[in-house]
PDB file of C-alpha atoms in Angstrom:
ATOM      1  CA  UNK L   1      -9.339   5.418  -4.874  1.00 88.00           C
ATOM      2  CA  UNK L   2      -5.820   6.809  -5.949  1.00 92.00           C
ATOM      3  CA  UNK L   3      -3.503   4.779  -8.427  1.00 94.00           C
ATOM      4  CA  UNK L   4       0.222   4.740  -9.214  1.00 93.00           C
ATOM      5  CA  UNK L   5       1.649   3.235 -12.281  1.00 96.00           C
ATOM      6  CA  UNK L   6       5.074   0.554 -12.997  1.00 96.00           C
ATOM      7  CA  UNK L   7       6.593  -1.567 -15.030  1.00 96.00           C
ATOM      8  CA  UNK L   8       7.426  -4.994 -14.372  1.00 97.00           C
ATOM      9  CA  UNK L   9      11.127  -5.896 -14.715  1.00 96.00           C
ATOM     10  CA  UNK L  10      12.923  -8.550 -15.089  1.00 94.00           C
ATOM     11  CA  UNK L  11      14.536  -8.768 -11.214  1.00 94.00           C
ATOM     12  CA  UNK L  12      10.693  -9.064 -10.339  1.00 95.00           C
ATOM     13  CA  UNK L  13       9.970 -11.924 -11.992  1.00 95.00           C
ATOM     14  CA  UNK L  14      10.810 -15.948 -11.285  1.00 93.00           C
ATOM     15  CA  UNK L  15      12.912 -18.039 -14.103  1.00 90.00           C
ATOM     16  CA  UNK L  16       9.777 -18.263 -15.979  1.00 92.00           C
ATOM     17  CA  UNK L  17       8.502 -14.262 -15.453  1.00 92.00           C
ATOM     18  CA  UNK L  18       6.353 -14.289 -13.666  1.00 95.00           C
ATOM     19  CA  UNK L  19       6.086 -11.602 -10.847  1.00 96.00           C
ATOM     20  CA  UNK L  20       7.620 -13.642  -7.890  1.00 95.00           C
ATOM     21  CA  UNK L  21       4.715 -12.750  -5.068  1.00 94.00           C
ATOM     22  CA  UNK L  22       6.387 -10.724  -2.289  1.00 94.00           C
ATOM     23  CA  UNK L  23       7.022  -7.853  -4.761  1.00 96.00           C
ATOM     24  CA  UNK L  24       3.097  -7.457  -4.689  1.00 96.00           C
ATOM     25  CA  UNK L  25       3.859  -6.243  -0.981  1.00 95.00           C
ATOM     26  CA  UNK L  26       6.474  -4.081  -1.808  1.00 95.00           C
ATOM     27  CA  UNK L  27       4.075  -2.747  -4.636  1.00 95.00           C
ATOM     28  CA  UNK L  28       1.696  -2.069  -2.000  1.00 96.00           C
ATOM     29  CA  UNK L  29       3.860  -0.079  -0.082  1.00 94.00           C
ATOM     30  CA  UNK L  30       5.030   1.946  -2.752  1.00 93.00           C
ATOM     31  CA  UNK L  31       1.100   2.851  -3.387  1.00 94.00           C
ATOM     32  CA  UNK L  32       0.363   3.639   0.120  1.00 93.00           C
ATOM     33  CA  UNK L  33       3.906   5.884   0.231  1.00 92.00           C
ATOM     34  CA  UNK L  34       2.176   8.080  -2.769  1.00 92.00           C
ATOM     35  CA  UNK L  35      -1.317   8.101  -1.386  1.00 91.00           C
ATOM     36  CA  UNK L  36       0.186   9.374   1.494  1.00 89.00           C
ATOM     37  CA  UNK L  37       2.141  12.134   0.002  1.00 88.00           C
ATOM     38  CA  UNK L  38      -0.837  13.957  -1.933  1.00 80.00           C
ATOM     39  CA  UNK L  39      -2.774  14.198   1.730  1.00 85.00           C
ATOM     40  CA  UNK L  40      -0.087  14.163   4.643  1.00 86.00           C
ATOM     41  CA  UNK L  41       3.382  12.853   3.554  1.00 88.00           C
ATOM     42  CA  UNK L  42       4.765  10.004   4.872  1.00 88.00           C
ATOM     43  CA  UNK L  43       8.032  11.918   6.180  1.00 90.00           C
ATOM     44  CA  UNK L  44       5.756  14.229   8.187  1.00 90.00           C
ATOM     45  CA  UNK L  45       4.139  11.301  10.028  1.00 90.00           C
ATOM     46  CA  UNK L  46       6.992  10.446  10.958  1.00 92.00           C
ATOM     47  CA  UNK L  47       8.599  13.636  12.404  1.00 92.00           C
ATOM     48  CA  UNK L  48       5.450  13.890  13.989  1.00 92.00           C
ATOM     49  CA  UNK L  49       6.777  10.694  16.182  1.00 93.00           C
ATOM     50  CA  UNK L  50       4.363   8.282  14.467  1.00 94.00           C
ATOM     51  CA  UNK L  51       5.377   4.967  12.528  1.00 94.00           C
ATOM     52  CA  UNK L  52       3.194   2.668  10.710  1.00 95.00           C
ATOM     53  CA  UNK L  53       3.459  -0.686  10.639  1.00 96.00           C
ATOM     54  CA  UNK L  54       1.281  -3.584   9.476  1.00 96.00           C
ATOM     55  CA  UNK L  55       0.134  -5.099  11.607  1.00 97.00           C
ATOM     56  CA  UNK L  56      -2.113  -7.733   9.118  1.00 98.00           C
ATOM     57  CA  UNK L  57      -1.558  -8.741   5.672  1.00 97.00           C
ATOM     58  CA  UNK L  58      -4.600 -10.391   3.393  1.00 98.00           C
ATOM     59  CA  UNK L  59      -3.714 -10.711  -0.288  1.00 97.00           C
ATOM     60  CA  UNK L  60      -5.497 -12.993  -2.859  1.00 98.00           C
ATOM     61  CA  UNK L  61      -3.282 -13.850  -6.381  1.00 97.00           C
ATOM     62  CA  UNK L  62      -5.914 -13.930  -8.953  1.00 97.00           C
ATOM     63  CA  UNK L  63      -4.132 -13.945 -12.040  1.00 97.00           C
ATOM     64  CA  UNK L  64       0.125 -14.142 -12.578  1.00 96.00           C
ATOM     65  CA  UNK L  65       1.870 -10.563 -13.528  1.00 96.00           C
ATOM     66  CA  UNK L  66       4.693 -11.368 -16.367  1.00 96.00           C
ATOM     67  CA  UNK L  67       7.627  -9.322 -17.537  1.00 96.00           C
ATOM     68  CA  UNK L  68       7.264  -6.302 -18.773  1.00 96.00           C
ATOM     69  CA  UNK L  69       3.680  -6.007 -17.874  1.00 97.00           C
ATOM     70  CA  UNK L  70       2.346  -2.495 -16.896  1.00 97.00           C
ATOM     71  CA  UNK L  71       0.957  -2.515 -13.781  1.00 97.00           C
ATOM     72  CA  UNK L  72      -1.655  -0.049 -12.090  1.00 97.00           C
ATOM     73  CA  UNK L  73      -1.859  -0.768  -8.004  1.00 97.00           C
ATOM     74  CA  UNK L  74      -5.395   1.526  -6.520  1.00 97.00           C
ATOM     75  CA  UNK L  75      -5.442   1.872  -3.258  1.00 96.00           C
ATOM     76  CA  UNK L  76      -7.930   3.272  -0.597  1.00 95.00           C
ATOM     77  CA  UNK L  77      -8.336   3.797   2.978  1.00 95.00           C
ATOM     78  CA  UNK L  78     -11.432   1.948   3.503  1.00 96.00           C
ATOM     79  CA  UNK L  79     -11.697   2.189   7.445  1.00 96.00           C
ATOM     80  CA  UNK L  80      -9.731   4.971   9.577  1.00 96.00           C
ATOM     81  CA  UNK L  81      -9.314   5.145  13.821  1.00 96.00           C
ATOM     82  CA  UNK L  82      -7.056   7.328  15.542  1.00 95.00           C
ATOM     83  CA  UNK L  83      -5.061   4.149  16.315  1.00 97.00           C
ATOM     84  CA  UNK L  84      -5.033   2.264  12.798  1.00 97.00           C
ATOM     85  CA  UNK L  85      -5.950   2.466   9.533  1.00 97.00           C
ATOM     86  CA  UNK L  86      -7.337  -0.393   6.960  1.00 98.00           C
ATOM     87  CA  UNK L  87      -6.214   0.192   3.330  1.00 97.00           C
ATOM     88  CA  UNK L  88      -7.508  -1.914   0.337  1.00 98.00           C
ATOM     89  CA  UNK L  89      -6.081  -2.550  -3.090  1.00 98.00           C
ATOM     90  CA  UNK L  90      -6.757  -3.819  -6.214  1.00 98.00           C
ATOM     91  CA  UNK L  91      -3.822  -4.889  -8.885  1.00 98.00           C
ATOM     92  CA  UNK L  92      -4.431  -4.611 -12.482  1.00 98.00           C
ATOM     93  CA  UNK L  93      -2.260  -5.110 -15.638  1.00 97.00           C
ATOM     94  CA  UNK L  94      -2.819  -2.772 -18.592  1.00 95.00           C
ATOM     95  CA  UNK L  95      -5.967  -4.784 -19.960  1.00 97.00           C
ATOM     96  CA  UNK L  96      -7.342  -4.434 -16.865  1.00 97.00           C
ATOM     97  CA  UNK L  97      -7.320  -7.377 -15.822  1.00 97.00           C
ATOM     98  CA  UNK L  98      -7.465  -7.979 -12.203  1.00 98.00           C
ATOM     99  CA  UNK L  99      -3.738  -9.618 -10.585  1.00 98.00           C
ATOM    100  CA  UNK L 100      -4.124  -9.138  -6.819  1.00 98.00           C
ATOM    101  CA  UNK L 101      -6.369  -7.782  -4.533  1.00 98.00           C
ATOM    102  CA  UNK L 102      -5.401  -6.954  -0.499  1.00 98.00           C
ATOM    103  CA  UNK L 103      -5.540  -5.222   2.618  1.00 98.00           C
ATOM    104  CA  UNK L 104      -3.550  -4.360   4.809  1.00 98.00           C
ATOM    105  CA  UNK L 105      -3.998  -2.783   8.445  1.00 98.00           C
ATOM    106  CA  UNK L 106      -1.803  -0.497   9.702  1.00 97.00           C
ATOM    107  CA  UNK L 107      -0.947   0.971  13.212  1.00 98.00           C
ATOM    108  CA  UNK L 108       0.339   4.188  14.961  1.00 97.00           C
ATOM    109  CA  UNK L 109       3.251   3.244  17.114  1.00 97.00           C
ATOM    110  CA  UNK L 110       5.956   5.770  18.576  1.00 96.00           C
ATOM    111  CA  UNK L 111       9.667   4.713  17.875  1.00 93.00           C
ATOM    112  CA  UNK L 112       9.809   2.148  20.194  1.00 95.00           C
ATOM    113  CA  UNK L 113       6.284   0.147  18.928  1.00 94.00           C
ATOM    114  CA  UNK L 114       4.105   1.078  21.182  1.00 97.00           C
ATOM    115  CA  UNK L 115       0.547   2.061  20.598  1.00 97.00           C
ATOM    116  CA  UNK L 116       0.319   5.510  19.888  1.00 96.00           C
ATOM    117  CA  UNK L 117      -3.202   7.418  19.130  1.00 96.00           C
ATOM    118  CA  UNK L 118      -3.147  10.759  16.238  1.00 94.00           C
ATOM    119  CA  UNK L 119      -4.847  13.551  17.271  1.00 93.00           C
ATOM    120  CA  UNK L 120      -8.800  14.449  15.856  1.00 93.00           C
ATOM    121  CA  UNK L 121      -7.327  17.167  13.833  1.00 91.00           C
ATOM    122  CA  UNK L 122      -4.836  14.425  11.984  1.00 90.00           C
ATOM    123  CA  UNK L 123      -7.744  11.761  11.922  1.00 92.00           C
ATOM    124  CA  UNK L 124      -9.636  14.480  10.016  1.00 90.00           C
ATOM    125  CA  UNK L 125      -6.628  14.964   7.154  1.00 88.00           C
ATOM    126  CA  UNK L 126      -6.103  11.784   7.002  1.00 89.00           C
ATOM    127  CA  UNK L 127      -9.767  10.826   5.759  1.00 85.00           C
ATOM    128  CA  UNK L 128      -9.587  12.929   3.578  1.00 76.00           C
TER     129      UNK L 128
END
């Protein structure tokens, strides 16, 4: 499982601070951005003629981030096809306790969103 660190600000946050919930998503994409980088950058994917959408969202709010919280997002691939790819996170604050936890499933598509299969040697980087 590979982590990236931020900081809560105040544009996140509701009139009373707390972390308004669609910046958990955006959160979650910033995590599987940097996974991404340290095995096979995003960018590549991508000039490679692959896109990634998700294609399902679960996410469970256990406990409210606040202003100015530190937050640390893991994330993990926890089941990998040559056609999509499951990831699962877990949300903490600095005292570790737990805010979120998710999924998400993701899909290969070409440009115009259609279904588009990697190749065994990609599949093979990618679990990595």
């Amino acid at each position: 499982m590979k982590s990236f660190k931020l900081r809560v600000y105040y544009y996140d946050t509701d009139k009373m601070g707390v972390v308004y919930h669609s910046n958990y998503l955006k959160w979650m994409e910033v995590a599987r951005t940097e996974y991404f980088r340290d095995i096979f950058p995003y960018k590549n994917i991508e000039d490679m003629g692959f896109i990634l959408p998700v294609k399902t969202l679960n996410i469970e709010y256990i406990s409210s981030a606040k202003y100015d919280d530190e937050i640390e997002i893991f994330v993990k691939i926890e089941e990998i096809n040559n056609i999509k790819i499951k990831f699962y996170y877990e949300i903490y604050d600095s005292n570790k306790i737990l805010k979120a936890k998710a999924s998400t499933v993701n899909v290969f598509v070409d440009e115009n969103g259609k279904l588009k299969r990697i190749s065994k040697e990609m599949l093979e980087i990618l679990k990595k």
